[in-house]
Amino acid sequence: MKRFRLILREQGKAREMGGEEMSIAVQIVYNIFMNALEAGASDIHLQPERDQLKIRFRLDGELTDNGQLPPETAANVLARIKLAAGMHIDERREPQDGRVDMEYETRKLSARCSVIPSLNGEKVVLRILDPAAMRVDLAKLGMSLEVMEKWSKALESPYGMLLVTGPTGSGKTSTLYASLQNFDRRRRNIVTVEDPIEYEFADSVTQVQVTEKMGFPKVMRTFLRQDPDVMMVGEIRDPESLDIAIQAALTGHLVLTTLHTNNAVETVGRMFDMNAEPYLVSAVTVAIMAQRLVRLNCPKCREPFTPTDDEFVSLGFEPGQKIDGTFLRGIGCS
């Protein structure tokens, strides 16, 4: 059994890209994906430059260089990626979006693909979507006990709006998915509107993918006629969506959603900027949680170390305080 396969879907049928005889370009595409998955990357960036295509992975929130391709090879590689994403490979003047399906070892994954023309060629960014990463228990997300208790209590509210905030790539969707796991799905009508659907629930959750003709506001209005108990909205992008979310929360529904703000306090001001009435925001808001992803030490290259006095204090400890345990730091894999 192959460790990795790219799946092409044509006219309702699925087949492996390349099959038994793979071109050099397809082999390179396979290697890019496998290297990214083995490294635990969240995104793959293919950055065109004057004399090369630079390959970069986003690891723990930071971009790292992972090789380059000459221009004559890059063109074929980009064409194969666009084909896998269901794009028009001969369209090089307009942005395109697509989805790549793949199998890695025993896991089925996908990647959201975005292509945009630039000065030196087409820039490609692939966001890897791993359903297994979304199947997370709230207790394993790394929240403090105090935050965990407050958020769990907020999820028990019969109606209102709960917001998770933070910059792009800070794990907001993972928190929403983990929160939905807390509900008794057999006794609740749970609906979600997402762009894209990153994890498919096995049962008792109605998930809707946003399209050009069926945006967030249209789906949310329809949901209100579907007798929902819990509504998850992947992201509040415009005043209309916020207004519908507020109305849903006012009329007896529990709404879980996200906003792109830097902290919890800014979220209230952002809603005001989106034309929400202050008294309505006050009436429906149950909880706002801001979050960031924390980089972890690599288990292969970490080593014990002793923090300086300034580092010790910055971590919240008192000078001279005795700590049970060992401080570790990553030194970088050679």
Short mmCIF file of C-alpha atoms in Angstrom, two decimals:
data_model
loop_
_atom_site.label_atom_id
_atom_site.label_comp_id
_atom_site.label_asym_id
_atom_site.label_seq_id
_atom_site.Cartn_x
_atom_site.Cartn_y
_atom_site.Cartn_z
CA MET A 1 0.00 0.00 0.00
CA LYS A 2 1.33 3.43 -0.94
CA ARG A 3 2.00 5.91 1.86
CA PHE A 4 0.58 8.83 -0.11
CA ARG A 5 -1.87 9.30 -2.98
CA LEU A 6 -3.41 12.32 -4.65
CA ILE A 7 -6.99 11.69 -5.70
CA LEU A 8 -8.45 13.15 -8.89
CA ARG A 9 -12.23 13.38 -9.19
CA GLU A 10 -13.59 13.51 -12.73
CA GLN A 11 -17.25 13.12 -13.67
CA GLY A 12 -18.08 11.57 -10.33
CA LYS A 13 -15.24 9.04 -10.48
CA ALA A 14 -12.06 9.01 -8.40
CA ARG A 15 -8.62 7.92 -9.54
CA GLU A 16 -5.05 8.35 -8.38
CA MET A 17 -2.97 11.07 -10.00
CA GLY A 18 -0.09 9.48 -11.87
CA GLY A 19 -1.15 5.89 -11.33
CA GLU A 20 1.63 3.34 -11.79
CA GLU A 21 3.76 5.49 -14.08
CA MET A 22 4.43 8.92 -12.60
CA SER A 23 6.03 11.84 -14.40
CA ILE A 24 8.82 13.77 -12.69
CA ALA A 25 6.39 16.64 -12.01
CA VAL A 26 3.90 14.36 -10.25
CA GLN A 27 6.70 12.81 -8.18
CA ILE A 28 7.78 16.30 -7.09
CA VAL A 29 4.18 17.17 -6.12
CA TYR A 30 3.99 13.97 -4.08
CA ASN A 31 7.28 14.79 -2.33
CA ILE A 32 6.14 18.32 -1.48
CA PHE A 33 2.97 17.03 0.15
CA MET A 34 4.68 14.16 1.96
CA ASN A 35 7.42 16.40 3.33
CA ALA A 36 4.80 18.89 4.56
CA LEU A 37 2.70 16.19 6.22
CA GLU A 38 5.70 14.53 7.88
CA ALA A 39 6.85 17.91 9.21
CA GLY A 40 3.38 18.73 10.56
CA ALA A 41 2.96 21.82 8.38
CA SER A 42 -0.35 23.67 8.35
CA ASP A 43 0.27 25.42 5.01
CA ILE A 44 2.36 24.97 1.88
CA HIS A 45 3.53 28.10 0.05
CA LEU A 46 4.85 27.93 -3.51
CA GLN A 47 6.37 31.38 -4.03
CA PRO A 48 7.43 32.36 -7.58
CA GLU A 49 10.62 34.38 -7.83
CA ARG A 50 12.57 35.66 -10.81
CA ASP A 51 14.73 32.55 -11.24
CA GLN A 52 13.07 29.90 -9.06
CA LEU A 53 9.94 28.65 -7.30
CA LYS A 54 10.54 28.75 -3.55
CA ILE A 55 8.86 26.06 -1.41
CA ARG A 56 7.93 27.10 2.13
CA PHE A 57 6.04 25.37 4.93
CA ARG A 58 4.26 27.02 7.85
CA LEU A 59 5.28 25.23 11.03
CA ASP A 60 3.94 26.34 14.42
CA GLY A 61 2.90 29.64 12.88
CA GLU A 62 6.22 30.45 11.19
CA LEU A 63 7.25 30.04 7.54
CA THR A 64 10.36 27.97 6.87
CA ASP A 65 12.19 27.42 3.57
CA ASN A 66 12.00 23.87 2.24
CA GLY A 67 13.71 23.97 -1.13
CA GLN A 68 13.25 25.48 -4.55
CA LEU A 69 12.52 24.44 -8.12
CA PRO A 70 13.91 25.81 -11.41
CA PRO A 71 11.36 27.68 -13.59
CA GLU A 72 11.19 24.96 -16.25
CA THR A 73 10.19 22.36 -13.64
CA ALA A 74 7.97 24.71 -11.63
CA ALA A 75 5.51 25.24 -14.50
CA ASN A 76 4.73 21.52 -14.74
CA VAL A 77 4.47 21.15 -10.97
CA LEU A 78 2.00 24.04 -10.68
CA ALA A 79 -0.06 22.59 -13.53
CA ARG A 80 -0.36 19.25 -11.70
CA ILE A 81 -1.41 20.96 -8.46
CA LYS A 82 -4.06 23.01 -10.28
CA LEU A 83 -5.32 19.84 -11.96
CA ALA A 84 -5.55 18.07 -8.60
CA ALA A 85 -7.48 21.06 -7.19
CA GLY A 86 -10.02 20.98 -10.00
CA MET A 87 -8.84 24.27 -11.53
CA HIS A 88 -8.42 25.37 -15.14
CA ILE A 89 -4.74 24.72 -15.76
CA ASP A 90 -4.57 27.11 -18.74
CA GLU A 91 -6.03 30.06 -16.75
CA ARG A 92 -3.11 32.18 -15.52
CA ARG A 93 -4.64 35.66 -15.38
CA GLU A 94 -7.38 35.20 -12.78
CA PRO A 95 -7.30 33.98 -9.15
CA GLN A 96 -8.66 30.47 -8.61
CA ASP A 97 -9.72 28.43 -5.59
CA GLY A 98 -10.00 24.67 -5.34
CA ARG A 99 -9.66 21.62 -3.13
CA VAL A 100 -7.12 18.79 -3.23
CA ASP A 101 -8.08 15.35 -1.89
CA MET A 102 -5.37 12.99 -0.69
CA GLU A 103 -4.65 9.87 1.32
CA TYR A 104 -1.65 9.71 3.65
CA GLU A 105 -0.96 6.34 5.21
CA THR A 106 -4.38 5.45 6.66
CA ARG A 107 -5.74 9.01 6.80
CA LYS A 108 -7.94 10.84 4.34
CA LEU A 109 -7.04 14.51 4.13
CA SER A 110 -7.65 17.49 1.91
CA ALA A 111 -6.08 20.86 1.20
CA ARG A 112 -7.72 24.16 0.35
CA CYS A 113 -5.86 25.56 -2.64
CA SER A 114 -5.60 29.24 -3.61
CA VAL A 115 -3.81 30.45 -6.75
CA ILE A 116 -3.19 34.09 -7.67
CA PRO A 117 -1.15 35.60 -10.54
CA SER A 118 1.87 37.65 -9.43
CA LEU A 119 4.74 39.52 -11.05
CA ASN A 120 6.91 36.40 -11.35
CA GLY A 121 4.18 33.82 -11.93
CA GLU A 122 1.40 32.09 -10.07
CA LYS A 123 1.60 32.01 -6.27
CA VAL A 124 0.04 28.89 -4.71
CA VAL A 125 -0.96 28.44 -1.09
CA LEU A 126 -2.35 25.14 0.21
CA ARG A 127 -3.99 24.95 3.66
CA ILE A 128 -3.85 21.34 4.84
CA LEU A 129 -7.12 20.17 6.39
CA ASP A 130 -6.73 17.17 8.67
CA PRO A 131 -10.00 15.83 10.08
CA ALA A 132 -8.08 13.99 12.81
CA ALA A 133 -6.69 17.31 14.06
CA MET A 134 -10.25 18.60 14.45
CA ARG A 135 -11.40 15.58 16.46
CA VAL A 136 -10.13 17.10 19.68
CA ASP A 137 -11.52 17.10 23.18
CA LEU A 138 -11.87 20.51 24.81
CA ALA A 139 -9.73 19.35 27.73
CA LYS A 140 -6.81 18.68 25.35
CA LEU A 141 -6.69 22.14 23.75
CA GLY A 142 -4.37 23.52 26.44
CA MET A 143 -6.79 25.89 28.16
CA SER A 144 -6.14 26.80 31.77
CA LEU A 145 -8.50 25.18 34.27
CA GLU A 146 -10.18 28.54 34.93
CA VAL A 147 -10.80 29.25 31.22
CA MET A 148 -11.93 25.66 30.63
CA GLU A 149 -14.53 25.89 33.42
CA LYS A 150 -15.86 29.25 32.20
CA TRP A 151 -16.10 28.14 28.56
CA SER A 152 -17.77 24.83 29.48
CA LYS A 153 -20.32 26.71 31.58
CA ALA A 154 -20.98 29.09 28.67
CA LEU A 155 -21.67 26.09 26.42
CA GLU A 156 -24.47 25.08 28.80
CA SER A 157 -26.39 28.28 27.99
CA PRO A 158 -29.73 27.59 26.27
CA TYR A 159 -29.31 30.59 23.94
CA GLY A 160 -26.97 33.46 23.20
CA MET A 161 -23.74 33.96 21.26
CA LEU A 162 -20.28 32.57 22.02
CA LEU A 163 -17.33 33.99 20.08
CA VAL A 164 -13.79 32.67 19.60
CA THR A 165 -11.39 35.35 18.38
CA GLY A 166 -7.81 35.55 17.21
CA PRO A 167 -5.75 36.05 14.05
CA THR A 168 -5.86 33.70 11.06
CA GLY A 169 -4.39 30.32 11.89
CA SER A 170 -4.83 30.58 15.66
CA GLY A 171 -6.98 27.44 16.00
CA LYS A 172 -10.42 29.08 16.25
CA THR A 173 -12.14 26.44 14.10
CA SER A 174 -10.57 23.62 16.13
CA THR A 175 -12.03 25.17 19.28
CA LEU A 176 -15.48 25.39 17.70
CA TYR A 177 -15.36 21.75 16.60
CA ALA A 178 -14.20 20.65 20.05
CA SER A 179 -17.02 22.70 21.59
CA LEU A 180 -19.62 20.93 19.44
CA GLN A 181 -18.36 17.60 20.80
CA ASN A 182 -19.67 18.71 24.21
CA PHE A 183 -23.31 18.67 23.12
CA ASP A 184 -25.61 15.67 23.18
CA ARG A 185 -26.08 15.52 19.42
CA ARG A 186 -28.88 12.97 19.70
CA ARG A 187 -31.11 15.47 21.50
CA ARG A 188 -29.98 18.69 19.82
CA ASN A 189 -30.48 19.91 16.26
CA ILE A 190 -26.98 21.18 15.46
CA VAL A 191 -26.28 22.98 12.18
CA THR A 192 -23.06 24.50 10.82
CA VAL A 193 -22.23 26.82 7.93
CA GLU A 194 -18.56 26.73 6.98
CA ASP A 195 -16.05 27.76 4.35
CA PRO A 196 -14.64 25.18 3.96
CA ILE A 197 -15.96 22.19 5.91
CA GLU A 198 -12.77 21.02 7.60
CA TYR A 199 -14.11 18.03 9.52
CA GLU A 200 -17.14 15.87 8.79
CA PHE A 201 -19.12 14.78 11.83
CA ALA A 202 -20.17 11.14 11.78
CA ASP A 203 -23.80 11.79 12.66
CA SER A 204 -26.48 14.19 13.91
CA VAL A 205 -24.88 17.41 12.62
CA THR A 206 -26.04 19.20 9.46
CA GLN A 207 -23.03 20.83 7.79
CA VAL A 208 -23.37 23.26 4.88
CA GLN A 209 -20.54 24.48 2.65
CA VAL A 210 -20.64 28.13 1.53
CA THR A 211 -20.67 28.72 -2.24
CA GLU A 212 -20.78 31.79 -4.46
CA LYS A 213 -24.56 31.48 -4.81
CA MET A 214 -25.15 30.41 -1.21
CA GLY A 215 -23.24 32.67 1.15
CA PHE A 216 -23.23 32.84 4.94
CA PRO A 217 -26.30 35.16 5.26
CA LYS A 218 -28.49 33.04 2.96
CA VAL A 219 -27.63 29.78 4.73
CA MET A 220 -28.09 31.35 8.18
CA ARG A 221 -31.55 32.67 7.29
CA THR A 222 -32.56 29.23 6.05
CA PHE A 223 -31.22 27.62 9.22
CA LEU A 224 -33.58 29.73 11.31
CA ARG A 225 -36.47 27.94 9.56
CA GLN A 226 -34.90 24.54 10.32
CA ASP A 227 -35.63 24.52 14.07
CA PRO A 228 -31.97 24.60 15.22
CA ASP A 229 -30.80 24.34 18.82
CA VAL A 230 -27.15 25.11 18.13
CA MET A 231 -25.80 27.02 15.13
CA MET A 232 -22.09 27.11 14.35
CA VAL A 233 -21.07 29.88 11.94
CA GLY A 234 -17.49 29.43 10.72
CA GLU A 235 -16.84 33.16 10.57
CA ILE A 236 -18.72 36.45 10.86
CA ARG A 237 -17.55 38.31 7.75
CA ASP A 238 -20.03 41.14 7.29
CA PRO A 239 -22.71 43.19 9.10
CA GLU A 240 -25.52 41.15 7.56
CA SER A 241 -24.16 37.87 8.97
CA LEU A 242 -23.66 39.47 12.38
CA ASP A 243 -27.23 40.81 12.39
CA ILE A 244 -28.64 37.35 11.60
CA ALA A 245 -26.45 35.75 14.30
CA ILE A 246 -27.69 38.26 16.87
CA GLN A 247 -31.32 37.70 15.87
CA ALA A 248 -30.80 33.93 16.13
CA ALA A 249 -29.32 34.32 19.62
CA LEU A 250 -32.21 36.58 20.66
CA THR A 251 -34.82 34.07 19.52
CA GLY A 252 -33.67 31.13 21.61
CA HIS A 253 -30.72 29.64 19.67
CA LEU A 254 -27.14 29.10 20.79
CA VAL A 255 -24.72 30.55 18.22
CA LEU A 256 -21.02 29.66 18.13
CA THR A 257 -18.86 31.71 15.79
CA THR A 258 -15.52 33.47 15.25
CA LEU A 259 -14.22 36.97 14.56
CA HIS A 260 -10.75 38.14 13.53
CA THR A 261 -9.72 40.38 16.44
CA ASN A 262 -6.55 40.51 18.50
CA ASN A 263 -8.21 40.18 21.91
CA ALA A 264 -11.58 39.67 23.56
CA VAL A 265 -12.14 43.36 24.35
CA GLU A 266 -11.64 44.42 20.72
CA THR A 267 -14.38 42.00 19.69
CA VAL A 268 -17.10 44.18 21.21
CA GLY A 269 -15.82 47.24 19.35
CA ARG A 270 -15.61 45.26 16.12
CA MET A 271 -19.27 44.32 16.44
CA PHE A 272 -20.15 47.98 16.99
CA ASP A 273 -18.14 48.84 13.85
CA MET A 274 -20.28 46.27 11.99
CA ASN A 275 -23.40 48.27 12.90
CA ALA A 276 -24.55 46.07 15.78
CA GLU A 277 -26.55 47.95 18.41
CA PRO A 278 -24.73 48.02 21.78
CA TYR A 279 -27.82 46.93 23.72
CA LEU A 280 -28.21 43.88 21.44
CA VAL A 281 -24.55 42.92 21.76
CA SER A 282 -24.92 43.13 25.53
CA ALA A 283 -28.11 41.07 25.47
CA VAL A 284 -26.81 38.13 23.41
CA THR A 285 -23.09 37.83 24.22
CA VAL A 286 -22.50 34.92 26.60
CA ALA A 287 -18.72 34.61 26.27
CA ILE A 288 -15.80 35.86 24.16
CA MET A 289 -12.57 33.87 24.17
CA ALA A 290 -9.38 35.11 22.50
CA GLN A 291 -6.71 32.56 21.73
CA ARG A 292 -3.28 31.98 20.17
CA LEU A 293 -1.35 28.89 19.21
CA VAL A 294 1.71 28.29 21.36
CA ARG A 295 4.80 26.83 19.72
CA LEU A 296 5.94 23.54 21.22
CA ASN A 297 9.43 22.18 21.63
CA CYS A 298 10.41 19.54 19.11
CA PRO A 299 10.54 16.20 21.01
CA LYS A 300 13.56 15.14 18.91
CA CYS A 301 15.88 18.04 19.69
CA ARG A 302 14.74 19.55 22.96
CA GLU A 303 17.16 19.75 25.89
CA PRO A 304 17.04 20.89 29.53
CA PHE A 305 18.07 24.46 30.28
CA THR A 306 18.03 26.97 33.11
CA PRO A 307 16.13 30.23 32.40
CA THR A 308 17.75 33.54 33.20
CA ASP A 309 16.28 35.58 36.05
CA ASP A 310 14.47 37.82 33.56
CA GLU A 311 13.03 34.81 31.70
CA PHE A 312 11.96 33.26 35.00
CA VAL A 313 10.04 36.37 36.03
CA SER A 314 8.50 36.80 32.55
CA LEU A 315 7.03 33.30 32.89
CA GLY A 316 5.08 34.45 35.94
CA PHE A 317 7.27 32.96 38.67
CA GLU A 318 8.71 34.73 41.69
CA PRO A 319 12.50 35.22 41.85
CA GLY A 320 14.04 32.24 43.63
CA GLN A 321 10.77 30.25 43.56
CA LYS A 322 11.30 26.49 43.53
CA ILE A 323 9.73 24.69 40.59
CA ASP A 324 8.96 20.98 40.32
CA GLY A 325 9.99 19.85 36.88
CA THR A 326 12.52 20.69 34.19
CA PHE A 327 12.61 23.57 31.73
CA LEU A 328 13.19 22.50 28.13
CA ARG A 329 14.09 24.28 24.91
CA GLY A 330 14.47 23.22 21.30
CA ILE A 331 17.93 23.59 19.80
CA GLY A 332 16.94 22.75 16.22
CA CYS A 333 17.19 19.40 14.46
CA SER A 334 20.42 19.03 12.51
#
